[in-house]
Coordinates of C-alpha atoms in Angstrom, one line a residue:
M1 CA 0.0 0.0 0.0
T2 CA 2.9 2.4 0.9
K3 CA 4.4 1.8 -2.6
L4 CA 1.1 2.4 -4.3
V5 CA 0.6 5.8 -2.4
A6 CA 4.2 6.8 -3.3
D7 CA 3.6 5.9 -7.0
Q8 CA 0.4 7.9 -7.0
A9 CA 2.1 10.9 -5.4
D10 CA 4.9 10.7 -8.0
G11 CA 2.4 10.5 -10.8
L12 CA 0.6 13.6 -9.5
R13 CA 3.8 15.5 -9.3
R14 CA 4.6 14.7 -12.9
L15 CA 1.1 15.7 -14.0
L16 CA 1.3 19.0 -12.2
A17 CA 4.8 19.7 -13.7
H18 CA 3.2 19.6 -17.2
T19 CA 0.1 21.5 -16.2
P20 CA 0.4 25.1 -17.4
T21 CA 0.4 27.9 -14.9
R22 CA -2.3 30.5 -15.6
V23 CA -1.1 34.1 -15.1
V24 CA -3.7 36.9 -15.0
A25 CA -2.9 40.5 -14.6
I26 CA -5.7 42.6 -13.0
A27 CA -5.7 46.3 -13.6
G28 CA -7.7 49.5 -13.5
M29 CA -7.3 52.8 -15.3
R30 CA -7.5 54.8 -12.1
R31 CA -7.7 54.5 -8.3
R32 CA -10.9 53.4 -6.5
E33 CA -12.1 51.0 -9.2
G34 CA -11.8 48.1 -6.8
V35 CA -8.9 46.4 -8.5
T36 CA -7.1 45.3 -5.3
S37 CA -10.4 44.1 -3.8
A38 CA -11.1 42.0 -6.9
A39 CA -7.6 40.5 -7.0
M40 CA -7.8 39.5 -3.3
N41 CA -11.3 38.1 -3.5
L42 CA -10.6 36.2 -6.7
A43 CA -7.4 34.8 -5.2
A44 CA -9.3 33.6 -2.1
A45 CA -12.1 32.1 -4.2
L46 CA -9.6 30.2 -6.3
V47 CA -8.0 28.8 -3.1
H48 CA -11.4 27.7 -1.9
Q49 CA -11.8 25.9 -5.2
G50 CA -8.6 23.9 -4.6
K51 CA -6.0 25.9 -6.5
E52 CA -2.6 27.0 -5.4
V53 CA -2.6 30.8 -5.9
L54 CA 0.2 33.4 -5.9
L55 CA -0.9 37.0 -5.6
V56 CA 1.7 39.5 -6.8
D57 CA 1.3 43.1 -5.7
E58 CA 3.0 45.7 -7.9
H59 CA 1.8 48.6 -5.7
P60 CA 3.7 50.1 -2.7
A61 CA 2.5 48.9 0.6
H62 CA -0.1 51.1 2.3
A63 CA -3.3 50.7 4.3
D64 CA -5.5 49.8 1.2
S65 CA -2.9 47.6 -0.5
V66 CA -3.0 43.8 -0.3
A67 CA -0.3 43.8 2.3
G68 CA -2.1 46.5 4.3
V69 CA -5.4 44.8 4.4
W70 CA -4.0 41.4 5.2
S71 CA -1.5 42.8 7.7
I72 CA 1.5 41.2 5.9
R73 CA 5.0 42.4 6.3
A74 CA 6.7 41.3 3.1
P75 CA 9.5 43.6 1.9
A76 CA 10.1 43.7 -1.8
G77 CA 12.7 41.2 -2.9
E78 CA 11.8 38.6 -0.3
G79 CA 10.0 35.4 -1.0
P80 CA 6.3 34.8 -0.9
V81 CA 4.4 34.9 2.4
R82 CA 1.3 32.8 2.9
A83 CA -1.8 34.8 4.0
E84 CA -4.4 33.4 6.5
C85 CA -6.7 32.6 3.6
G86 CA -4.2 30.4 2.0
V87 CA -3.1 32.7 -0.8
E88 CA 0.7 33.2 -1.2
F89 CA 1.6 36.9 -1.4
L90 CA 4.6 38.4 -3.2
A91 CA 5.5 42.1 -3.1
A92 CA 7.0 43.2 -6.4
P93 CA 6.7 47.0 -7.0
R94 CA 7.0 47.8 -10.7
W95 CA 10.2 49.9 -10.1
Q96 CA 12.0 46.8 -8.8
P97 CA 14.1 44.8 -11.3
Q98 CA 11.9 41.8 -12.2
A99 CA 13.8 40.0 -14.9
S100 CA 15.1 37.4 -12.4
I101 CA 11.6 36.4 -11.1
D102 CA 10.0 33.6 -13.0
L103 CA 6.3 33.6 -11.9
R104 CA 5.3 30.4 -13.8
A105 CA 8.1 28.4 -12.1
R106 CA 6.7 29.3 -8.7
R107 CA 3.3 27.8 -9.3
H108 CA 3.2 24.7 -11.5
G109 CA -0.4 24.0 -12.4
G110 CA -1.7 26.8 -10.3
V111 CA -2.8 30.4 -10.8
V112 CA -0.8 33.6 -10.5
L113 CA -2.7 36.9 -10.1
I114 CA -1.0 40.2 -10.5
D115 CA -2.4 43.4 -8.9
A116 CA -1.0 45.4 -11.7
A117 CA 0.2 49.0 -11.5
L118 CA 0.3 51.0 -14.7
D119 CA 3.0 53.7 -15.1
D120 CA 2.4 57.4 -15.7
E121 CA 1.7 56.8 -19.4
G122 CA -0.7 53.9 -18.7
R123 CA 1.6 51.1 -19.7
L124 CA 2.0 47.7 -18.2
S125 CA 5.0 46.4 -16.3
P126 CA 7.1 43.5 -17.7
F127 CA 5.3 41.2 -15.2
A128 CA 1.8 42.2 -16.5
Q129 CA 2.9 42.2 -20.2
A130 CA 3.9 38.5 -19.8
A131 CA 0.5 37.5 -18.4
D132 CA -1.8 35.1 -20.3
E133 CA -4.7 37.4 -19.7
L134 CA -5.3 41.0 -18.8
L135 CA -8.5 41.6 -16.7
L136 CA -9.6 45.2 -16.6
V137 CA -11.8 46.3 -13.7
L138 CA -14.2 49.2 -14.1
Q139 CA -17.2 50.7 -12.3
P140 CA -20.7 51.1 -13.8
R141 CA -20.3 54.9 -14.2
A142 CA -19.9 57.1 -17.2
D143 CA -16.6 58.5 -16.1
S144 CA -15.2 55.1 -15.3
I145 CA -16.3 53.7 -18.6
T146 CA -14.8 56.6 -20.6
T147 CA -11.5 56.4 -18.7
A148 CA -11.4 52.6 -19.2
Y149 CA -11.9 53.0 -22.9
A150 CA -9.2 55.7 -23.2
G151 CA -6.8 53.4 -21.2
I152 CA -7.6 50.5 -23.5
K153 CA -6.5 52.6 -26.5
R154 CA -3.2 53.4 -24.8
L155 CA -2.6 49.8 -24.0
H156 CA -3.4 48.8 -27.5
Y157 CA -0.9 51.2 -29.1
A158 CA 1.8 50.8 -26.4
H159 CA 1.9 47.0 -26.3
G160 CA 0.1 45.8 -29.5
L161 CA -2.6 44.5 -27.3
K162 CA -5.0 42.2 -29.2
Q163 CA -7.4 41.1 -26.5
L164 CA -8.3 41.7 -22.9
R165 CA -11.1 40.8 -20.5
F166 CA -13.1 43.1 -18.3
L167 CA -15.1 43.0 -15.2
V168 CA -17.9 45.4 -14.1
N169 CA -17.4 46.0 -10.3
G170 CA -20.2 47.5 -8.2
A171 CA -23.1 46.8 -10.5
S172 CA -26.6 47.5 -9.3
G173 CA -27.9 44.4 -11.1
V174 CA -27.6 42.0 -14.1
D175 CA -29.3 44.3 -16.6
E176 CA -26.9 47.3 -15.9
A177 CA -23.8 45.1 -16.1
Q178 CA -24.9 43.4 -19.3
K179 CA -25.6 46.7 -21.1
I180 CA -22.2 48.0 -20.1
M181 CA -20.4 44.8 -21.2
S182 CA -22.2 44.8 -24.6
N183 CA -21.5 48.4 -25.3
L184 CA -17.8 48.2 -24.4
A185 CA -17.3 44.9 -26.3
N186 CA -19.0 46.2 -29.5
T187 CA -17.1 49.5 -29.4
G188 CA -13.7 47.9 -28.9
S189 CA -14.3 45.5 -31.8
R190 CA -15.6 48.3 -34.1
Y191 CA -13.0 51.0 -33.5
L192 CA -9.9 49.3 -32.2
A193 CA -9.9 45.8 -33.6
V194 CA -9.3 44.6 -30.0
S195 CA -11.3 41.7 -28.6
L196 CA -12.9 42.9 -25.3
E197 CA -14.3 39.9 -23.6
P198 CA -16.8 40.3 -20.7
S199 CA -15.8 38.2 -17.7
G200 CA -18.7 39.0 -15.5
W201 CA -19.8 41.4 -12.8
V202 CA -19.7 41.9 -9.1
R203 CA -22.8 43.4 -7.5
A204 CA -22.6 46.3 -5.1
D205 CA -22.4 44.9 -1.6
A206 CA -21.8 46.7 1.7
H207 CA -20.2 43.5 3.1
L208 CA -17.1 44.2 1.0
A209 CA -16.3 47.1 3.2
D210 CA -17.2 45.1 6.3
A211 CA -14.8 42.3 5.3
R212 CA -12.0 44.8 4.6
C213 CA -12.4 46.2 8.1
L214 CA -11.8 42.6 9.3
G215 CA -8.7 42.3 7.2
R216 CA -10.3 39.6 5.2
T217 CA -12.1 39.0 1.9
V218 CA -15.8 38.9 1.5
V219 CA -15.4 35.4 0.1
E220 CA -14.1 34.3 3.5
S221 CA -16.1 36.4 5.9
F222 CA -19.5 36.6 4.2
P223 CA -19.7 33.7 1.7
A224 CA -23.4 33.9 1.1
T225 CA -23.5 37.6 0.1
P226 CA -24.0 38.7 -3.5
A227 CA -20.4 39.9 -4.0
A228 CA -19.0 36.6 -2.6
V229 CA -21.2 34.6 -4.9
D230 CA -20.2 36.7 -7.9
F231 CA -16.4 36.4 -7.1
R232 CA -16.7 32.6 -6.8
G233 CA -18.5 32.4 -10.1
I234 CA -15.9 34.5 -11.9
A235 CA -13.1 32.5 -10.3
A236 CA -14.7 29.2 -11.5
D237 CA -15.0 30.6 -15.0
M238 CA -11.4 31.8 -15.0
L239 CA -10.3 28.2 -14.6
R240 CA -12.2 27.3 -17.8
W241 CA -10.9 30.2 -19.9
P242 CA -9.5 28.8 -23.1
W243 CA -5.8 28.9 -23.6
R244 CA -5.0 31.2 -26.4
A245 CA -2.2 33.3 -28.0
P246 CA -0.6 35.9 -25.7
A247 CA -2.6 39.0 -25.2
R248 CA 0.1 41.2 -26.7
T249 CA 2.4 41.0 -29.6
A250 CA 6.2 41.2 -29.5
Q251 CA 7.8 44.5 -28.4
A252 CA 8.0 46.9 -31.3
D253 CA 11.2 48.6 -32.2
D254 CA 11.7 52.4 -31.7
A255 CA 10.3 53.2 -35.2
R256 CA 7.3 51.0 -34.7
A257 CA 6.7 52.5 -31.3
Q258 CA 6.8 56.0 -32.8
E259 CA 4.2 55.0 -35.4
R260 CA 1.9 53.7 -32.7
R261 CA 2.2 56.9 -30.7
M262 CA 1.2 58.9 -33.8
A263 CA -1.7 56.6 -34.5
M264 CA -2.7 56.8 -30.9
S265 CA -3.0 60.6 -30.9
Q266 CA -5.5 60.3 -33.8
A267 CA -7.3 57.3 -32.4
L268 CA -8.0 59.0 -29.1
R269 CA -10.5 61.2 -31.0
V270 CA -12.8 58.2 -31.5
P271 CA -15.9 58.6 -29.3
A272 CA -16.0 56.5 -26.2
P273 CA -18.9 54.0 -25.7
R274 CA -22.1 55.3 -24.1
P275 CA -22.7 54.4 -20.4
A276 CA -25.4 51.9 -19.7
S277 CA -27.9 54.6 -18.8
A278 CA -27.6 56.1 -22.3
A279 CA -27.7 52.8 -24.1
A280 CA -30.6 52.1 -26.4

């Protein structure tokens, strides 16, 4: 029996060694969109679904950062620290040299989530550029939708972005979220030739703030609430996302980058999608 168990364990290790690691960068085009909350709750939901999860934080530590909410002391450059919820946390500010860190090697067959920080020009870090998927978080407000669309344009021209996913955070209900997702997806396809794939919505829920005050996620503290249910659903869907070509093309040379900047200045004149309240 002992040999059988050992053989099974060895077989499992070999299987996991060949299971690809899914890397998802989660970003927002401005503060207060709920990006960090989404990253933390999705990470906790994935752990509850049996996945090994590494959450990489590109932001400096402060009260509202992942480290601040979870009360983790993890200086940049040190190894991952396991949070109470089972998620491993790694501090990796975007100004820190990152070439030596191989995220996929750290989590065979698991999931790596990146709480991505854009630079002053709205560009992704090397970590986030290497992700399999970019998940954009936005709020169901006209200003948030407009800012998100402008940011998508910048990402498209800066990185040759071909596709990304987006999540509507704080929706009042299904109808509002679906109108926003339909508008944004259609506009991106029509004006940018970028595939904008809806990845769901999280309903507005006062328990999110309550959980944050407890230093935990809503998935852990209030699992039956609307937001917790939504996060678990999105996490389950994430594990079923099809594997596809990288979200960005290879880095352009200086001349190509200059062409993109010129094209971008003209493309920014394209009208942004209408908010849900103005949708037909």
